[in-house]
Amino acid sequence: MRIDIISIFPEMFPGPLGHSIMGRAQERGLLKLVIHNLRDYTTDKHRSVDDAPYGGGAGMVMKPEPIFRAVRSLRCKEGTRIILLTPQGQVLTQEKAWKLSREEQLVLICGHYEGVDERVRQHLVTDEISTGDYVLTGGEIPAMLLVDSIVRLLPGVLGQRDSLQEETFTDNLLEYPQYTRPSRWEGMEVPAILLSGHHEEIRRWRRRESLRRTLRRRPELLKNKILTKEDQILLREIMEN
Ligand code: 9D3
């Protein structure tokens, strides 16, 4: 996959995307990340990327021409997704990350200032994505976050163990509690069931604890979830104690 990122702060990249799994994905040729300085696509001597809003008001708006020029310079295939990172976008979900991971190329535009000239949205951008309902200073960190969520889904990026887990993972349940050695430390014990070697009972315990944790912390996740017969029994056990 090739990902082009257009930003007024190109020095922020690759940042965390140069490390660990993301770094390895690039070394192994599974990901090509190309960063573009939006100012390189300006034509005035001040290299302006923003201007005052028509109609008045505070703040600045990102000018359309440098953004159009930057995207056109990439000579993308017809149908390539051009994604604007903006607080007004659809909130990123695992499902969206899966969909985008099937694309050959993505172009990410990092928003800034009070916003972006509406013509960019209307005539250039195919998708608008937000990472969540909180205010950041710009779209660079959201772009990194989006790339991270997508690249780990590309075939060959994660080990086989991780990738097989993915399917059971996206089923709207939080993870069960995990422990490692020592089994007792400063009086704090690992639940005996996990040391028992009873694989079926351990599986049931983990499922129950996943359901318990989801019910307590993220009850809204259970609303979209299809519960198996066993889940229903386990939930009843949770409610009873
Ligand atoms: C002060 C301007 N705000 C008016 C209420 C709007 C605004 C514009 C641009 C607020 C923040 C930003 C910068 N943030 C992003 O570009 C951004 C973002 C975010 O702030 N939160 C979550 N996801 C994203 S994606 C891009």
Short mmCIF file of C-alpha atoms and ligand atoms in Angstrom, two decimals:
data_model
loop_
_atom_site.label_atom_id
_atom_site.label_comp_id
_atom_site.label_asym_id
_atom_site.label_seq_id
_atom_site.Cartn_x
_atom_site.Cartn_y
_atom_site.Cartn_z
CA MET A 1 0.00 0.00 0.00
CA ARG A 2 1.11 3.53 -0.73
CA ILE A 3 0.01 6.35 1.59
CA ASP A 4 0.64 10.00 0.71
CA ILE A 5 0.28 12.52 3.52
CA ILE A 6 -0.13 16.23 2.79
CA SER A 7 0.68 18.48 5.74
CA ILE A 8 1.96 21.94 6.69
CA PHE A 9 4.09 20.20 9.36
CA PRO A 10 5.91 17.50 7.37
CA GLU A 11 8.66 17.39 10.05
CA MET A 12 6.17 15.65 12.36
CA PHE A 13 6.45 12.53 10.15
CA PRO A 14 7.29 9.68 10.18
CA GLY A 15 7.30 10.16 13.98
CA PRO A 16 5.83 7.04 15.57
CA LEU A 17 5.20 5.61 12.08
CA GLY A 18 8.97 5.06 11.67
CA HIS A 19 9.12 2.69 14.64
CA SER A 20 8.39 -0.91 15.51
CA ILE A 21 5.78 -2.65 13.34
CA MET A 22 5.23 0.43 11.14
CA GLY A 23 8.99 0.82 10.54
CA ARG A 24 9.30 -2.87 9.66
CA ALA A 25 6.32 -2.71 7.28
CA GLN A 26 8.17 0.00 5.34
CA GLU A 27 11.53 -1.80 5.37
CA ARG A 28 9.81 -4.90 4.04
CA GLY A 29 8.09 -2.95 1.26
CA LEU A 30 4.56 -3.61 2.51
CA LEU A 31 4.00 0.12 3.03
CA LYS A 32 5.34 3.14 1.21
CA LEU A 33 4.76 6.33 3.15
CA VAL A 34 5.35 9.61 1.26
CA ILE A 35 5.12 12.94 3.09
CA HIS A 36 4.41 16.17 1.18
CA ASN A 37 4.90 19.72 2.41
CA LEU A 38 1.76 21.66 1.45
CA ARG A 39 3.85 24.85 1.16
CA ASP A 40 5.72 23.29 -1.76
CA TYR A 41 2.47 23.58 -3.75
CA THR A 42 1.97 27.33 -3.20
CA THR A 43 2.85 29.84 -5.93
CA ASP A 44 3.06 33.16 -4.04
CA LYS A 45 6.28 34.42 -2.56
CA HIS A 46 4.98 34.08 1.03
CA ARG A 47 4.03 30.44 0.41
CA SER A 48 0.58 31.08 1.98
CA VAL A 49 -1.57 28.07 2.76
CA ASP A 50 -4.38 29.97 4.55
CA ASP A 51 -6.40 33.16 4.27
CA ALA A 52 -9.19 35.08 6.03
CA PRO A 53 -12.72 33.66 5.75
CA TYR A 54 -15.16 35.23 3.27
CA GLY A 55 -18.04 36.72 5.26
CA GLY A 56 -15.73 37.69 8.09
CA GLY A 57 -15.05 36.19 11.47
CA ALA A 58 -12.03 35.11 13.44
CA GLY A 59 -9.38 32.64 12.34
CA MET A 60 -8.07 31.46 9.02
CA VAL A 61 -9.22 29.01 6.37
CA MET A 62 -6.96 26.69 4.37
CA LYS A 63 -6.77 27.86 0.75
CA PRO A 64 -8.00 25.46 -1.93
CA GLU A 65 -5.30 25.89 -4.61
CA PRO A 66 -2.29 24.39 -2.77
CA ILE A 67 -4.36 21.39 -1.67
CA PHE A 68 -5.73 20.74 -5.19
CA ARG A 69 -2.24 21.16 -6.65
CA ALA A 70 -0.66 18.80 -4.12
CA VAL A 71 -3.24 16.07 -4.78
CA ARG A 72 -3.11 16.50 -8.58
CA SER A 73 0.70 16.24 -8.52
CA LEU A 74 0.31 12.65 -7.28
CA ARG A 75 -1.39 11.52 -10.53
CA CYS A 76 -3.50 9.00 -8.64
CA LYS A 77 -5.61 6.36 -10.33
CA GLU A 78 -9.29 7.23 -10.81
CA GLY A 79 -11.22 6.29 -7.66
CA THR A 80 -8.29 6.71 -5.23
CA ARG A 81 -9.58 7.69 -1.78
CA ILE A 82 -8.66 11.24 -0.84
CA ILE A 83 -9.19 11.51 2.90
CA LEU A 84 -9.48 14.74 4.87
CA LEU A 85 -8.75 14.45 8.59
CA THR A 86 -11.19 16.83 10.24
CA PRO A 87 -13.23 17.06 13.46
CA GLN A 88 -16.33 17.12 11.21
CA GLY A 89 -15.60 13.69 9.71
CA GLN A 90 -17.09 10.31 10.47
CA VAL A 91 -15.52 8.86 13.60
CA LEU A 92 -12.94 6.20 12.76
CA THR A 93 -14.03 2.64 13.48
CA GLN A 94 -12.35 -0.73 13.10
CA GLU A 95 -14.75 -1.45 10.23
CA LYS A 96 -13.58 1.68 8.40
CA ALA A 97 -9.94 0.71 8.99
CA TRP A 98 -10.66 -2.74 7.44
CA LYS A 99 -12.31 -1.15 4.39
CA LEU A 100 -9.43 1.28 3.82
CA SER A 101 -6.85 -1.50 4.27
CA ARG A 102 -8.05 -3.03 0.97
CA GLU A 103 -7.07 0.08 -1.06
CA GLU A 104 -3.90 0.26 -3.13
CA GLN A 105 -3.27 3.91 -2.35
CA LEU A 106 -4.60 6.47 0.12
CA VAL A 107 -4.07 10.22 0.17
CA LEU A 108 -4.40 11.91 3.57
CA ILE A 109 -4.85 15.65 3.95
CA CYS A 110 -4.19 17.03 7.43
CA GLY A 111 -6.56 19.87 8.32
CA HIS A 112 -5.54 22.93 10.32
CA TYR A 113 -6.71 26.38 11.41
CA GLU A 114 -10.46 26.97 11.57
CA GLY A 115 -11.04 24.72 8.62
CA VAL A 116 -10.61 24.00 4.95
CA ASP A 117 -12.24 25.81 2.00
CA GLU A 118 -15.49 23.94 1.33
CA ARG A 119 -14.61 23.37 -2.36
CA VAL A 120 -11.90 20.95 -1.22
CA ARG A 121 -14.59 18.85 0.46
CA GLN A 122 -17.02 19.14 -2.45
CA HIS A 123 -14.70 18.47 -5.37
CA LEU A 124 -11.58 16.69 -4.15
CA VAL A 125 -12.13 14.77 -0.94
CA THR A 126 -13.88 11.38 -0.98
CA ASP A 127 -13.88 10.69 2.79
CA GLU A 128 -13.76 12.85 5.91
CA ILE A 129 -12.51 11.18 9.06
CA SER A 130 -12.28 12.27 12.70
CA THR A 131 -10.57 10.20 15.38
CA GLY A 132 -13.10 11.13 18.08
CA ASP A 133 -14.93 13.87 19.88
CA TYR A 134 -12.14 15.94 21.39
CA VAL A 135 -10.25 18.95 20.06
CA LEU A 136 -6.70 18.64 18.76
CA THR A 137 -4.51 21.29 17.10
CA GLY A 138 -4.45 19.64 13.69
CA GLY A 139 -4.90 16.52 11.59
CA GLU A 140 -1.32 15.20 11.81
CA ILE A 141 -1.76 13.00 14.86
CA PRO A 142 -5.12 11.71 13.54
CA ALA A 143 -3.35 10.88 10.23
CA MET A 144 -0.73 8.85 12.13
CA LEU A 145 -3.43 7.13 14.11
CA LEU A 146 -5.36 6.26 10.93
CA VAL A 147 -2.22 4.90 9.23
CA ASP A 148 -1.39 2.77 12.28
CA SER A 149 -4.90 1.28 12.39
CA ILE A 150 -4.80 0.42 8.66
CA VAL A 151 -1.24 -0.81 8.22
CA ARG A 152 -1.44 -3.41 10.98
CA LEU A 153 -4.26 -5.02 8.95
CA LEU A 154 -2.19 -5.38 5.75
CA PRO A 155 -1.31 -9.00 4.92
CA GLY A 156 2.13 -9.89 6.31
CA VAL A 157 2.51 -6.90 8.65
CA LEU A 158 1.59 -8.72 11.87
CA GLY A 159 2.67 -12.23 12.79
CA GLN A 160 0.29 -15.09 12.10
CA ARG A 161 -0.75 -15.35 15.76
CA ASP A 162 -1.87 -11.73 15.96
CA SER A 163 -3.70 -11.73 12.65
CA LEU A 164 -5.75 -14.84 13.45
CA GLN A 165 -6.86 -13.24 16.70
CA GLU A 166 -8.24 -10.29 14.79
CA GLU A 167 -11.54 -11.95 13.93
CA THR A 168 -12.52 -12.83 17.48
CA PHE A 169 -11.27 -9.40 18.51
CA THR A 170 -13.64 -7.25 16.48
CA ASP A 171 -16.72 -8.85 17.98
CA ASN A 172 -17.54 -5.92 20.25
CA LEU A 173 -16.20 -7.36 23.51
CA LEU A 174 -13.48 -5.96 25.73
CA GLU A 175 -10.59 -8.25 26.61
CA TYR A 176 -10.63 -10.50 29.64
CA PRO A 177 -8.10 -9.94 32.50
CA GLN A 178 -4.61 -11.30 31.78
CA TYR A 179 -1.94 -12.52 34.21
CA THR A 180 1.59 -13.84 34.02
CA ARG A 181 4.13 -15.17 36.56
CA PRO A 182 4.45 -15.02 39.52
CA SER A 183 1.16 -16.65 40.56
CA ARG A 184 1.33 -14.90 43.94
CA TRP A 185 3.09 -11.60 44.49
CA GLU A 186 2.93 -9.37 47.60
CA GLY A 187 -0.25 -11.19 48.57
CA MET A 188 -1.92 -10.57 45.18
CA GLU A 189 -3.14 -13.82 43.62
CA VAL A 190 -3.84 -14.97 40.10
CA PRO A 191 -7.38 -16.46 39.87
CA ALA A 192 -7.06 -20.18 40.64
CA ILE A 193 -9.05 -21.21 37.56
CA LEU A 194 -6.21 -19.97 35.30
CA LEU A 195 -3.72 -22.29 37.04
CA SER A 196 -6.08 -25.28 36.93
CA GLY A 197 -5.33 -26.53 33.43
CA HIS A 198 -9.06 -26.99 32.72
CA HIS A 199 -9.11 -25.50 29.24
CA GLU A 200 -12.87 -25.50 28.81
CA GLU A 201 -13.47 -23.85 32.20
CA ILE A 202 -10.76 -21.29 31.47
CA ARG A 203 -12.42 -20.45 28.14
CA ARG A 204 -15.78 -19.98 29.89
CA TRP A 205 -14.23 -17.85 32.64
CA ARG A 206 -12.55 -15.60 30.08
CA ARG A 207 -15.74 -15.19 28.11
CA ARG A 208 -17.64 -14.35 31.31
CA GLU A 209 -15.03 -11.76 32.38
CA SER A 210 -15.05 -10.20 28.90
CA LEU A 211 -18.82 -9.85 29.09
CA ARG A 212 -18.63 -8.51 32.68
CA ARG A 213 -16.03 -5.89 31.75
CA THR A 214 -17.96 -4.83 28.64
CA LEU A 215 -21.22 -4.56 30.58
CA ARG A 216 -19.58 -2.38 33.25
CA ARG A 217 -17.35 -0.19 31.11
CA ARG A 218 -18.86 -0.07 27.61
CA PRO A 219 -22.49 -1.25 27.86
CA GLU A 220 -23.25 0.40 24.46
CA LEU A 221 -21.03 -2.23 22.78
CA LEU A 222 -23.37 -5.01 23.89
CA LYS A 223 -26.33 -3.34 22.17
CA ASN A 224 -24.83 -4.07 18.71
CA LYS A 225 -23.76 -7.55 19.64
CA ILE A 226 -25.35 -10.85 18.72
CA LEU A 227 -25.24 -12.90 21.92
CA THR A 228 -24.83 -16.66 21.71
CA LYS A 229 -26.82 -18.94 24.00
CA GLU A 230 -23.70 -19.28 26.15
CA ASP A 231 -23.26 -15.48 26.34
CA GLN A 232 -26.82 -15.15 27.60
CA ILE A 233 -26.19 -17.77 30.30
CA LEU A 234 -22.91 -16.09 31.31
CA LEU A 235 -24.60 -12.67 31.46
CA ARG A 236 -27.25 -14.12 33.76
CA GLU A 237 -24.46 -15.48 36.01
CA ILE A 238 -22.87 -11.99 36.07
CA MET A 239 -26.15 -10.28 37.03
CA GLU A 240 -26.68 -12.84 39.83
CA ASN A 241 -23.40 -12.12 41.63
C1 9D3 B 1 -11.04 26.22 16.87
C2 9D3 B 1 -11.70 25.70 15.64
N1 9D3 B 1 -12.75 24.72 15.95
C3 9D3 B 1 -14.06 25.36 15.99
C4 9D3 B 1 -14.94 24.76 17.01
C5 9D3 B 1 -12.76 23.70 14.91
C6 9D3 B 1 -11.51 22.95 14.81
C7 9D3 B 1 -10.80 22.93 13.62
C8 9D3 B 1 -9.64 22.19 13.53
C9 9D3 B 1 -11.04 22.22 15.90
C10 9D3 B 1 -9.87 21.48 15.79
C11 9D3 B 1 -9.16 21.49 14.62
C12 9D3 B 1 -7.92 20.69 14.50
N2 9D3 B 1 -8.22 19.24 14.54
C13 9D3 B 1 -8.19 18.48 13.46
O1 9D3 B 1 -7.82 18.94 12.41
C14 9D3 B 1 -8.62 17.09 13.57
C15 9D3 B 1 -9.21 16.37 14.65
C16 9D3 B 1 -9.57 16.74 15.99
O2 9D3 B 1 -9.38 17.87 16.47
N3 9D3 B 1 -10.15 15.78 16.79
C17 9D3 B 1 -10.39 14.51 16.37
N4 9D3 B 1 -10.08 14.13 15.13
C18 9D3 B 1 -9.51 15.05 14.29
S1 9D3 B 1 -9.09 14.77 12.71
C19 9D3 B 1 -8.50 16.28 12.47
#
